Amino acid sequence: PDEVATSVEAMNAAGIRATFFVQGRRLAANPVVASSMASSGHLVGNHSYYHADTRRLTPRGVREDVTKGHEEIEDILGVDARPWYRLPYGAGADSPRIQRQLRALGYRHVGWDVDVNDFEMTQSDTLVPAIAQAITERERAGATHAIVLLHSWPAVTAKAMPELCQFLVERGGGTVTVDQVPGHGTVATTSP
């Protein structure tokens, strides 16, 4: 919870807006911290309730996991997260069955195309250079934007957030939420 608050404060101070994909069970355990995301103008998306590998769930299990996450977000944050949904681990992003189920619930999977595995980092000073390198590689390949996957709970990410915000403002003028990205998060995220 402290890491989330630290990150949100740094983003707010820099005028940075992000999209937070929220797990229902974590939201239920930390409603006050999570409410700062929505009240600060960040976009909130659904990231399931349990964070289970969606491919291993029955159709009923998928529906219950997505719906329970949705209900927590709506009840605690007072926002409708639809249509923004991030599959746990990206698992099932390439599954027509799972995509149909998400659409039936009013959601669509939002992928990512930059993942520096911030949750594995041990030093905060490695985060920004890793993101800078990944964005530069995408630009060299002709990309005009990137959806960067970060996690709110690693201490490394929270500690690096002020530097990351400064980098994003200086490098590209800031950030946008996923609803403002061309294609609204339709990137080729494949299941692990």
N, CA, C and O of each residue as an XYZ file, in Angstrom:
768
protein
N       0.804     -1.211      0.000
C       0.000      0.000      0.000
C       0.847      1.276      0.000
O       0.500      2.236     -0.689
N       1.956      1.308      0.762
C       2.803      2.494      0.776
C       3.413      2.750     -0.585
O       3.569      3.901     -0.993
N       3.764      1.668     -1.304
C       4.352      1.810     -2.627
C       3.363      2.443     -3.593
O       3.743      3.281     -4.410
N       2.105      2.050     -3.507
C       1.080      2.621     -4.376
C       0.936      4.110     -4.086
O       0.924      4.925     -5.009
N       0.828      4.468     -2.818
C       0.670      5.870     -2.450
C       1.861      6.700     -2.913
O       1.687      7.809     -3.420
N       3.069      6.171     -2.742
C       4.273      6.876     -3.169
C       4.259      7.104     -4.675
O       4.573      8.198     -5.145
N       3.897      6.075     -5.428
C       3.855      6.190     -6.886
C       2.796      7.185     -7.339
O       3.062      8.013     -8.210
N       1.606      7.118     -6.766
C       0.530      8.032     -7.142
C       0.926      9.473     -6.812
O       0.671     10.377     -7.609
N       1.537      9.697     -5.668
C       1.979     11.049     -5.296
C       3.000     11.583     -6.292
O       2.918     12.741     -6.701
N       3.957     10.755     -6.685
C       4.982     11.181     -7.649
C       4.349     11.513     -9.000
O       4.709     12.510     -9.627
N       3.418     10.687     -9.445
C       2.755     10.945    -10.721
C       1.940     12.224    -10.659
O       1.976     13.035    -11.585
N       1.210     12.406     -9.578
C       0.398     13.608     -9.439
C       1.272     14.856     -9.441
O       0.931     15.852    -10.079
N       2.395     14.808     -8.734
C       3.301     15.963     -8.663
C       3.858     16.312    -10.040
O       4.100     17.483    -10.334
N       4.061     15.308    -10.878
C       4.624     15.532    -12.215
C       3.551     15.780    -13.279
O       3.876     16.066    -14.432
N       2.290     15.671    -12.900
C       1.217     15.832    -13.878
C       1.079     14.638    -14.806
O       0.556     14.751    -15.914
N       1.552     13.504    -14.343
C       1.502     12.266    -15.113
C       0.195     11.526    -14.807
O      -0.216     11.432    -13.651
N      -0.444     11.010    -15.842
C      -1.624     10.187    -15.658
C      -1.313      8.793    -16.182
O      -0.631      8.627    -17.193
N      -1.827      7.801    -15.476
C      -1.571      6.408    -15.824
C      -2.876      5.634    -15.785
O      -3.912      6.136    -15.348
N      -2.796      4.403    -16.254
C      -3.914      3.477    -16.148
C      -3.512      2.420    -15.134
O      -2.481      1.766    -15.282
N      -4.321      2.260    -14.119
C      -4.083      1.245    -13.084
C      -5.064      0.106    -13.290
O      -6.278      0.302    -13.242
N      -4.532     -1.082    -13.518
C      -5.370     -2.268    -13.602
C      -5.380     -2.890    -12.213
O      -4.361     -3.383    -11.731
N      -6.539     -2.859    -11.583
C      -6.683     -3.171    -10.167
C      -7.226     -4.576     -9.963
O      -8.197     -4.982    -10.602
N      -6.583     -5.314     -9.060
C      -7.093     -6.617     -8.638
C      -8.125     -6.397     -7.537
O      -7.874     -5.657     -6.586
N      -9.262     -7.027     -7.662
C     -10.331     -6.855     -6.689
C      -9.933     -7.210     -5.274
O     -10.287     -6.486     -4.344
N      -9.208     -8.298     -5.078
C      -8.845     -8.710     -3.714
C      -7.879     -7.727     -3.073
O      -7.944     -7.494     -1.866
N      -6.982     -7.148     -3.866
C      -6.054     -6.155     -3.312
C      -6.779     -4.847     -3.027
O      -6.470     -4.156     -2.056
N      -7.729     -4.515     -3.865
C      -8.541     -3.329     -3.648
C      -9.338     -3.463     -2.361
O      -9.408     -2.527     -1.566
N      -9.935     -4.621     -2.160
C     -10.724     -4.854     -0.943
C      -9.862     -4.739      0.302
O     -10.336     -4.295      1.348
N      -8.596     -5.137      0.200
C      -7.687     -5.079      1.348
C      -7.105     -3.683      1.581
O      -6.670     -3.379      2.691
N      -7.089     -2.833      0.555
C      -6.465     -1.506      0.647
C      -7.327     -0.429     -0.004
O      -6.857      0.258     -0.911
N      -8.565     -0.264      0.429
C      -9.463      0.656     -0.275
C      -9.042      2.121     -0.214
O      -9.257      2.853     -1.180
N      -8.456      2.562      0.875
C      -8.098      3.976      1.009
C      -6.982      4.343      0.043
O      -7.065      5.354     -0.654
N      -5.942      3.525      0.001
C      -4.826      3.795     -0.908
C      -5.299      3.753     -2.353
O      -4.944      4.622     -3.150
N      -6.087      2.762     -2.690
C      -6.550      2.611     -4.061
C      -7.448      3.766     -4.486
O      -7.460      4.138     -5.659
N      -8.186      4.326     -3.562
C      -9.090      5.416     -3.931
C      -8.329      6.629     -4.440
O      -8.886      7.434     -5.186
N      -7.063      6.776     -4.050
C      -6.275      7.912     -4.536
C      -6.029      7.824     -6.034
O      -5.834      8.848     -6.689
N      -6.035      6.622     -6.580
C      -5.844      6.465     -8.027
C      -6.991      7.121     -8.790
O      -6.774      7.965     -9.659
N      -8.187      6.726     -8.455
C      -9.355      7.227     -9.166
C      -9.591      8.702     -8.883
O      -9.939      9.455     -9.792
N      -9.410      9.124     -7.652
C      -9.681     10.517     -7.302
C      -8.645     11.477     -7.869
O      -8.885     12.683     -7.916
N      -7.494     10.959     -8.302
C      -6.450     11.804     -8.883
C      -6.539     11.889    -10.401
O      -5.693     12.517    -11.037
N      -7.539     11.273    -10.977
C      -7.720     11.351    -12.417
C      -7.029     10.261    -13.214
O      -6.960     10.335    -14.441
N      -6.522      9.255    -12.530
C      -5.934      8.123    -13.244
C      -7.071      7.217    -13.710
O      -8.114      7.133    -13.061
N      -6.864      6.549    -14.826
C      -7.860      5.633    -15.361
C      -7.743      4.310    -14.606
O      -6.640      3.831    -14.343
N      -8.870      3.736    -14.269
C      -8.878      2.460    -13.552
C      -9.453      1.387    -14.459
O     -10.524      1.549    -15.043
N      -8.718      0.286    -14.564
C      -9.167     -0.878    -15.310
C      -9.260     -2.074    -14.375
O      -8.733     -2.048    -13.263
N      -9.918     -3.097    -14.824
C     -10.128     -4.322    -14.047
C      -8.981     -5.301    -14.348
O      -8.597     -5.484    -15.503
N      -8.454     -5.912    -13.314
C      -7.369     -6.898    -13.467
C      -7.755     -8.201    -12.763
O      -6.895     -8.914    -12.245
N      -9.046     -8.501    -12.750
C      -9.612     -9.701    -12.140
C      -9.773     -9.519    -10.639
O      -9.441     -8.472    -10.084
N     -10.276    -10.532    -10.012
C     -10.354    -10.514     -8.546
C      -9.179    -11.280     -7.959
O      -8.490    -10.778     -7.071
N      -8.949    -12.487     -8.447
C      -7.947    -13.373     -7.838
C      -6.581    -13.376     -8.523
O      -5.610    -13.873     -7.952
N      -6.492    -12.834     -9.731
C      -5.256    -12.859    -10.522
C      -4.867    -14.292    -10.885
O      -3.699    -14.673    -10.807
N      -5.852    -15.060    -11.276
C      -5.626    -16.445    -11.709
C      -5.349    -16.476    -13.208
O      -5.789    -15.595    -13.947
N      -4.631    -17.477    -13.644
C      -4.386    -17.701    -15.058
C      -5.736    -18.021    -15.706
O      -6.293    -19.097    -15.490
N      -6.242    -17.108    -16.480
C      -7.582    -17.209    -17.044
C      -7.750    -18.453    -17.911
O      -8.853    -18.994    -18.003
N      -6.689    -18.908    -18.539
C      -6.780    -20.098    -19.390
C      -7.147    -21.335    -18.590
O      -7.675    -22.297    -19.148
N      -6.880    -21.326    -17.308
C      -7.148    -22.499    -16.470
C      -8.531    -22.458    -15.813
O      -8.916    -23.386    -15.101
N      -9.265    -21.386    -16.057
C     -10.599    -21.251    -15.472
C     -11.666    -21.759    -16.433
O     -11.515    -21.682    -17.652
N     -12.730    -22.272    -15.868
C     -13.890    -22.633    -16.679
C     -14.552    -21.339    -17.153
O     -14.246    -20.267    -16.631
N     -15.445    -21.423    -18.123
C     -16.166    -20.211    -18.516
C     -16.868    -19.546    -17.327
O     -16.884    -18.320    -17.218
N     -17.438    -20.347    -16.455
C     -18.081    -19.786    -15.260
C     -17.039    -19.120    -14.359
O     -17.286    -18.048    -13.806
N     -15.883    -19.753    -14.215
C     -14.818    -19.188    -13.395
C     -14.319    -17.859    -13.934
O     -14.061    -16.935    -13.163
N     -14.180    -17.752    -15.256
C     -13.769    -16.480    -15.874
C     -14.801    -15.414    -15.560
O     -14.457    -14.317    -15.120
N     -16.060    -15.736    -15.785
C     -17.138    -14.773    -15.543
C     -17.139    -14.305    -14.087
O     -17.262    -13.111    -13.817
N     -17.001    -15.240    -13.155
C     -17.023    -14.884    -11.735
C     -15.812    -14.032    -11.349
O     -15.949    -13.067    -10.597
N     -14.631    -14.383    -11.860
C     -13.417    -13.641    -11.521
C     -13.476    -12.207    -12.063
O     -13.139    -11.257    -11.355
N     -13.898    -12.060    -13.298
C     -14.010    -10.725    -13.901
C     -15.099     -9.922    -13.199
O     -14.896     -8.755    -12.862
N     -16.251    -10.544    -12.979
C     -17.386     -9.846    -12.373
C     -17.098     -9.437    -10.934
O     -17.447     -8.330    -10.523
N     -16.472    -10.309    -10.173
C     -16.155     -9.966     -8.780
C     -15.157     -8.804     -8.724
O     -15.292     -7.912     -7.887
N     -14.161     -8.813     -9.607
C     -13.234     -7.685     -9.680
C     -13.961     -6.404    -10.044
O     -13.714     -5.351     -9.456
N     -14.861     -6.498    -11.022
C     -15.660     -5.343    -11.452
C     -16.476     -4.772    -10.297
O     -16.509     -3.560    -10.085
N     -17.128     -5.653     -9.560
C     -17.975     -5.212     -8.450
C     -17.173     -4.505     -7.363
O     -17.633     -3.508     -6.808
N     -15.988     -5.006     -7.054
C     -15.134     -4.345     -6.048
C     -14.750     -2.943     -6.506
O     -14.803     -1.993     -5.725
N     -14.367     -2.817     -7.762
C     -13.975     -1.505     -8.291
C     -15.148     -0.543     -8.233
O     -15.000      0.605     -7.815
N     -16.302     -1.011     -8.650
C     -17.488     -0.161     -8.655
C     -17.902      0.222     -7.233
O     -18.212      1.384     -6.968
N     -17.907     -0.753     -6.317
C     -18.336     -0.492     -4.944
C     -17.373      0.415     -4.185
O     -17.804      1.328     -3.482
N     -16.078      0.168     -4.324
C     -15.095      0.899     -3.524
C     -14.664      2.203     -4.183
O     -14.551      3.227     -3.510
N     -14.422      2.177     -5.490
C     -13.919      3.373     -6.167
C     -15.024      4.191     -6.827
O     -14.826      5.359     -7.159
N     -16.178      3.578     -7.013
C     -17.285      4.302     -7.624
C     -17.102      4.551     -9.108
O     -17.672      5.496     -9.654
N     -16.305      3.706     -9.774
C     -16.101      3.859    -11.215
C     -16.435      2.558    -11.923
O     -16.351      1.473    -11.347
N     -16.813      2.690    -13.174
C     -17.048      1.538    -14.028
C     -15.768      1.348    -14.836
O     -15.424      2.203    -15.651
N     -15.069      0.258    -14.625
C     -13.777      0.020    -15.268
C     -13.907     -0.406    -16.726
O     -12.904     -0.475    -17.436
N     -15.107     -0.689    -17.177
C     -15.290     -1.135    -18.557
C     -14.944     -0.024    -19.531
O     -15.247      1.141    -19.274
N     -14.327     -0.362    -20.621
C     -14.041     -1.677    -21.174
C     -12.630     -2.183    -20.872
O     -12.186     -3.154    -21.484
N     -11.929     -1.556    -19.956
C     -10.500     -1.806    -19.773
C     -10.242     -2.988    -18.845
O     -10.553     -2.943    -17.655
N      -9.673     -4.032    -19.408
C      -9.371     -5.246    -18.651
C      -7.987     -5.743    -19.034
O      -7.636     -5.788    -20.213
N      -7.215     -6.109    -18.042
C      -5.910     -6.727    -18.310
C      -5.939     -8.139    -17.771
O      -6.134     -8.360    -16.576
N      -5.744     -9.082    -18.656
C      -5.691    -10.489    -18.259
C      -4.476    -10.723    -17.364
O      -3.381    -10.269    -17.695
N      -4.641    -11.417    -16.244
C      -3.494    -11.752    -15.407
C      -2.435    -12.493    -16.234
O      -2.737    -13.483    -16.901
N      -1.223    -12.012    -16.181
C      -0.084    -12.569    -16.931
C      -0.254    -12.435    -18.448
O       0.583    -12.932    -19.201
N      -1.301    -11.787    -18.899
C      -1.609    -11.773    -20.327
C      -2.129    -13.117    -20.801
O      -2.304    -13.334    -22.000
N      -2.373    -14.014    -19.867
C      -2.763    -15.390    -20.184
C      -4.146    -15.433    -20.813
O      -5.139    -15.046    -20.197
N      -4.191    -15.905    -22.035
C      -5.452    -15.996    -22.748
C      -5.665    -14.875    -23.743
O      -6.710    -14.814    -24.391
N      -4.694    -13.987    -23.876
C      -4.834    -12.864    -24.805
C      -5.039    -13.330    -26.238
O      -5.650    -12.631    -27.046
N      -4.528    -14.506    -26.547
C      -4.665    -15.034    -27.901
C      -5.766    -16.093    -28.012
O      -5.833    -16.821    -29.002
N      -6.620    -16.176    -27.004
C      -7.692    -17.170    -26.993
C      -9.020    -16.546    -27.450
O      -9.545    -15.654    -26.783
N      -9.557    -17.008    -28.574
C     -10.863    -16.486    -29.021
C     -11.957    -16.693    -27.972
O     -12.818    -15.830    -27.799
N     -11.931    -17.831    -27.269
C     -12.944    -18.103    -26.239
C     -12.891    -17.053    -25.138
O     -13.927    -16.520    -24.741
N     -11.710    -16.753    -24.647
C     -11.578    -15.778    -23.555
C     -11.934    -14.378    -24.052
O     -12.572    -13.606    -23.337
N     -11.526    -14.057    -25.265
C     -11.873    -12.747    -25.818
C     -13.390    -12.588    -25.942
O     -13.926    -11.517    -25.657
N     -14.080    -13.645    -26.364
C     -15.550    -13.598    -26.449
C     -16.168    -13.394    -25.077
O     -17.105    -12.611    -24.918
N     -15.638    -14.102    -24.086
C     -16.178    -13.960    -22.735
C     -15.980    -12.544    -22.206
O     -16.882    -11.981    -21.585
N     -14.814    -11.970    -22.447
C     -14.571    -10.593    -22.003
C     -15.539     -9.634    -22.684
O     -16.129     -8.774    -22.029
N     -15.703     -9.780    -23.998
C     -16.634     -8.905    -24.719
C     -18.058     -9.033    -24.172
O     -18.770     -8.036    -24.056
N     -18.467    -10.244    -23.840
C     -19.820    -10.459    -23.298
C     -20.004     -9.743    -21.961
O     -21.125     -9.404    -21.581
N     -18.904     -9.517    -21.253
C     -18.956     -8.820    -19.956
C     -18.683     -7.322    -20.105
O     -18.621     -6.595    -19.113
N     -18.521     -6.871    -21.343
C     -18.298     -5.450    -21.597
C     -16.842     -5.032    -21.537
O     -16.542     -3.840    -21.469
N     -15.933     -5.998    -21.562
C     -14.507     -5.706    -21.445
C     -13.749     -6.113    -22.692
O     -14.248     -6.852    -23.539
N     -12.523     -5.606    -22.780
C     -11.560     -6.018    -23.780
C     -10.184     -6.010    -23.140
O      -9.871     -5.143    -22.324
N      -9.376     -6.970    -23.514
C      -8.027     -7.074    -22.947
C      -7.153     -5.931    -23.446
O      -7.126     -5.622    -24.637
N      -6.451     -5.320    -22.526
C      -5.466     -4.295    -22.854
C      -4.095     -4.895    -22.590
O      -3.757     -5.233    -21.455
N      -3.323     -5.021    -23.637
C      -1.996     -5.613    -23.514
C      -0.930     -4.584    -23.222
O      -1.227     -3.471    -22.787
N       0.300     -4.955    -23.460
C       1.453     -4.081    -23.277
C       2.500     -4.493    -24.284
O       2.513     -5.628    -24.762
N       3.372     -3.567    -24.600
C       4.447     -3.915    -25.510
C       5.825     -3.592    -24.939
O       6.833     -3.814    -25.609
N       5.885     -3.078    -23.730
C       7.149     -2.895    -23.018
C       6.983     -3.474    -21.618
O       6.122     -3.046    -20.850
N       7.819     -4.448    -21.305
C       7.821     -5.057    -19.975
C       9.275     -5.239    -19.556
O      10.000     -6.055    -20.126
N       9.687     -4.476    -18.562
C      11.078     -4.547    -18.091
C      11.197     -5.404    -16.836
O      12.250     -5.435    -16.198
N      10.122     -6.099    -16.483
C      10.108     -6.969    -15.301
C      10.539     -6.221    -14.046
O      11.460     -6.634    -13.341
N       9.861     -5.123    -13.786
C      10.197     -4.301    -12.619
C      10.104     -5.080    -11.314
O      10.817     -4.762    -10.362
N       9.253     -6.079    -11.247
C       9.087     -6.860    -10.022
C      10.304     -7.728     -9.710
O      10.433     -8.235     -8.596
N      11.200     -7.903    -10.688
C      12.416     -8.678    -10.458
C      13.628     -7.801    -10.152
O      14.682     -8.307     -9.767
N      13.478     -6.492    -10.323
C      14.608     -5.585    -10.122
C      14.918     -5.423     -8.637
O      14.024     -5.430     -7.791
N      16.195     -5.279     -8.349
C      16.620     -5.094     -6.949
C      17.151     -3.693     -6.689
O      17.300     -3.292     -5.535
N      17.438     -2.947     -7.744
C      17.968     -1.589     -7.606
C      17.064     -0.614     -8.352
O      16.769     -0.816     -9.530
N      16.630      0.429     -7.681
C      15.713      1.378     -8.312
C      16.359      2.150     -9.453
O      15.661      2.611    -10.357
N      17.677      2.298     -9.427
C      18.330      3.065    -10.487
C      18.434      2.302    -11.812
O      18.958      2.833    -12.792
N      17.950      1.088    -11.846
C      17.963      0.324    -13.097
C      16.654      0.437    -13.875
O      16.601      0.077    -15.051
N      15.603      0.931    -13.234
C      14.290      0.957    -13.876
C      14.232      1.927    -15.053
O      13.859      1.534    -16.159
N      14.591      3.172    -14.831
C      14.477      4.171    -15.898
C      15.378      3.838    -17.092
O      14.915      3.930    -18.228
N      16.641      3.457    -16.885
C      17.444      3.074    -18.056
C      16.839      1.897    -18.837
O      16.913      1.869    -20.065
N      16.249      0.939    -18.139
C      15.635     -0.200    -18.826
C      14.442      0.247    -19.664
O      14.273     -0.202    -20.797
N      13.623      1.123    -19.115
C      12.469      1.630    -19.864
C      12.938      2.486    -21.037
O      12.401      2.376    -22.139
N      13.933      3.335    -20.807
C      14.466      4.178    -21.882
C      14.977      3.328    -23.041
O      14.718      3.634    -24.205
N      15.697      2.270    -22.722
C      16.223      1.389    -23.762
C      15.091      0.712    -24.530
O      15.129      0.639    -25.758
N      14.094      0.221    -23.817
C      12.968     -0.465    -24.464
C      12.184      0.489    -25.364
O      11.773      0.110    -26.460
N      11.978      1.715    -24.910
C      11.247      2.695    -25.726
C      12.068      3.075    -26.961
O      11.524      3.203    -28.058
N      13.369      3.251    -26.776
C      14.239      3.573    -27.908
C      14.201      2.457    -28.955
O      14.146      2.731    -30.154
N      14.232      1.218    -28.508
C      14.152      0.085    -29.437
C      12.833      0.094    -30.202
O      12.807     -0.196    -31.398
N      11.753      0.420    -29.527
C      10.444      0.486    -30.191
C      10.415      1.615    -31.214
O       9.884      1.459    -32.314
N      10.996      2.759    -30.837
C      11.034      3.890    -31.770
C      11.848      3.532    -33.016
O      11.455      3.869    -34.133
N      12.969      2.858    -32.827
C      13.797      2.443    -33.969
C      13.035      1.495    -34.889
O      13.283      1.452    -36.094
N      12.111      0.742    -34.314
C      11.301     -0.189    -35.105
C      10.090      0.506    -35.735
O       9.297     -0.130    -36.429
N       9.954      1.806    -35.492
C       8.873      2.567    -36.104
C       7.670      2.830    -35.229
O       6.690      3.407    -35.701
N       7.707      2.434    -33.986
C       6.566      2.647    -33.085
C       6.436      4.125    -32.726
O       7.428      4.839    -32.582
N       5.210      4.556    -32.590
C       4.944      5.943    -32.189
C       4.473      6.048    -30.752
O       4.326      7.148    -30.220
N       4.236      4.916    -30.128
C       3.790      4.894    -28.738
C       4.177      3.554    -28.118
O       4.582      2.619    -28.809
N       4.041      3.492    -26.809
C       4.322      2.239    -26.101
C       3.409      2.153    -24.892
O       3.146      3.148    -24.217
N       2.937      0.959    -24.635
C       2.210      0.692    -23.396
C       3.195     -0.046    -22.502
O       3.588     -1.179    -22.780
N       3.582      0.618    -21.430
C       4.610      0.102    -20.528
C       3.934     -0.577    -19.348
O       3.085      0.014    -18.681
N       4.315     -1.810    -19.099
C       3.782     -2.574    -17.976
C       4.675     -2.359    -16.755
O       5.865     -2.672    -16.779
N       4.088     -1.827    -15.703
C       4.761     -1.703    -14.408
C       3.813     -2.224    -13.344
O       2.612     -2.360    -13.578
N       4.354     -2.508    -12.192
C       3.550     -2.992    -11.074
C       3.609     -1.967     -9.945
O       4.628     -1.305     -9.743
N       2.521     -1.848     -9.225
C       2.448     -0.821     -8.179
C       3.054     -1.258     -6.857
O       3.300     -0.417     -5.992
N       3.299     -2.543     -6.678
C       3.739     -3.023     -5.375
C       5.245     -3.118     -5.162
O       5.660     -3.099     -4.004
N       6.096     -3.219     -6.179
C       7.526     -3.322     -5.877
C       8.088     -2.015     -5.308
O       7.812     -0.931     -5.823
N       8.867     -2.136     -4.257
C       9.502     -0.959     -3.664
C      10.420     -0.275     -4.668
O      10.541      0.951     -4.662
N      11.069     -1.054     -5.531
C      11.964     -0.498     -6.547
C      11.196      0.454     -7.466
O      11.683      1.541     -7.779
N      10.018      0.057     -7.892
C       9.218      0.881     -8.797
C       8.783      2.168     -8.109
O       8.879      3.246     -8.695
N       8.311      2.066     -6.889
C       7.884      3.256     -6.151
C       9.049      4.221     -5.940
O       8.893      5.433     -6.096
N      10.202      3.686     -5.590
C      11.373      4.541     -5.347
C      11.823      5.237     -6.632
O      12.274      6.382     -6.590
N      11.704      4.555     -7.771
C      12.132      5.123     -9.055
C      11.083      6.032     -9.685
O      11.378      6.708    -10.671
N       9.872      6.068     -9.147
C       8.787      6.785     -9.800
C       9.062      8.279    -10.023
O       8.753      8.770    -11.109
N       9.617      9.020     -9.079
C       9.905     10.435     -9.389
C      10.856     10.592    -10.578
O      10.636     11.450    -11.433
N      11.905      9.777    -10.641
C      12.845      9.825    -11.768
C      12.149      9.399    -13.062
O      12.379      9.994    -14.115
N      11.308      8.381    -12.988
C      10.586      7.922    -14.165
C       9.644      9.014    -14.675
O       9.571      9.252    -15.881
N       8.942      9.663    -13.790
C       8.037     10.744    -14.193
C       8.813     11.862    -14.881
O       8.381     12.379    -15.911
N       9.949     12.230    -14.315
C      10.781     13.280    -14.918
C      11.232     12.849    -16.318
O      11.168     13.636    -17.262
N      11.680     11.618    -16.446
C      12.098     11.084    -17.735
C      10.951     11.157    -18.742
O      11.151     11.599    -19.873
N       9.765     10.732    -18.347
C       8.626     10.705    -19.262
C       8.212     12.110    -19.699
O       7.843     12.320    -20.855
N       8.273     13.055    -18.789
C       7.930     14.438    -19.134
C       8.976     15.010    -20.096
O       8.629     15.632    -21.099
N      10.255     14.796    -19.782
C      11.320     15.331    -20.628
C      11.398     14.631    -21.982
O      11.622     15.282    -23.002
N      11.221     13.345    -22.000
C      11.388     12.558    -23.230
C      10.201     12.692    -24.166
O      10.369     12.857    -25.374
N       9.009     12.622    -23.609
C       7.855     12.591    -24.497
C       6.736     13.526    -24.124
O       5.644     13.428    -24.684
N       6.968     14.421    -23.204
C       5.915     15.345    -22.812
C       4.934     14.771    -21.815
O       3.917     15.401    -21.524
N       5.211     13.588    -21.282
C       4.338     12.992    -20.277
C       3.783     11.656    -20.713
O       4.423     10.914    -21.458
N       2.597     11.359    -20.245
C       1.955     10.099    -20.551
C       0.491     10.340    -20.885
O      -0.030     11.442    -20.711
N      -0.145      9.311    -21.356
C      -1.590      9.321    -21.545
C      -2.137      8.041    -20.928
O      -1.399      7.082    -20.700
N      -3.415      8.040    -20.665
C      -4.054      6.825    -20.190
C      -4.393      5.958    -21.399
O      -4.406      6.444    -22.530
N      -4.661      4.701    -21.164
C      -4.809      3.751    -22.263
C      -5.942      4.120    -23.218
O      -5.894      3.758    -24.394
N      -6.948      4.825    -22.740
C      -8.039      5.229    -23.618
C      -7.596      6.271    -24.641
O      -8.312      6.530    -25.608
N      -6.430      6.868    -24.439
C      -5.911      7.871    -25.360
C      -4.823      7.320    -26.295
O      -4.335      8.036    -27.170
N      -4.455      6.073    -26.111
C      -3.424      5.450    -26.935
C      -4.067      4.952    -28.228
O      -5.146      4.361    -28.192
N      -3.408      5.187    -29.379
C      -3.972      4.643    -30.625
C      -4.218      3.138    -30.492
O      -3.326      2.387    -30.096
N      -5.409      2.717    -30.820
C      -5.758      1.304    -30.722
C      -6.241      0.894    -29.342
O      -6.647     -0.251    -29.145
N      -6.203      1.815    -28.379
C      -6.696      1.546    -27.024
C      -6.159      0.259    -26.422
O      -6.912     -0.507    -25.821
N      -4.872      0.014    -26.576
C      -4.266     -1.143    -25.950
C      -4.307     -2.403    -26.769
O      -4.020     -3.486    -26.258
N      -4.663     -2.282    -28.040
C      -4.679     -3.446    -28.900
C      -3.260     -3.692    -29.389
O      -2.861     -3.211    -30.450
N      -2.512     -4.439    -28.607
C      -1.147     -4.795    -28.970
C      -1.029     -6.307    -28.932
O      -1.859     -6.992    -28.334
N      -0.020     -6.805    -29.556
C       0.140     -8.252    -29.696
C       0.725     -8.877    -28.438
O       1.813     -9.452    -28.477
N       0.020     -8.769    -27.340
C       0.442     -9.432    -26.114
C       0.035    -10.898    -26.242
O      -1.136    -11.212    -26.457
N       0.991    -11.767    -26.111
C       0.683    -13.187    -26.231
C       0.748    -13.849    -24.866
O       1.432    -13.374    -23.959
N       0.049    -14.921    -24.739
C       0.038    -15.660    -23.484
C       1.426    -16.192    -23.172
O       2.178    -16.561    -24.073
N       1.760    -16.229    -21.877
C       3.081    -16.744    -21.497
C       3.193    -18.249    -21.768
O       4.237    -18.847    -21.508
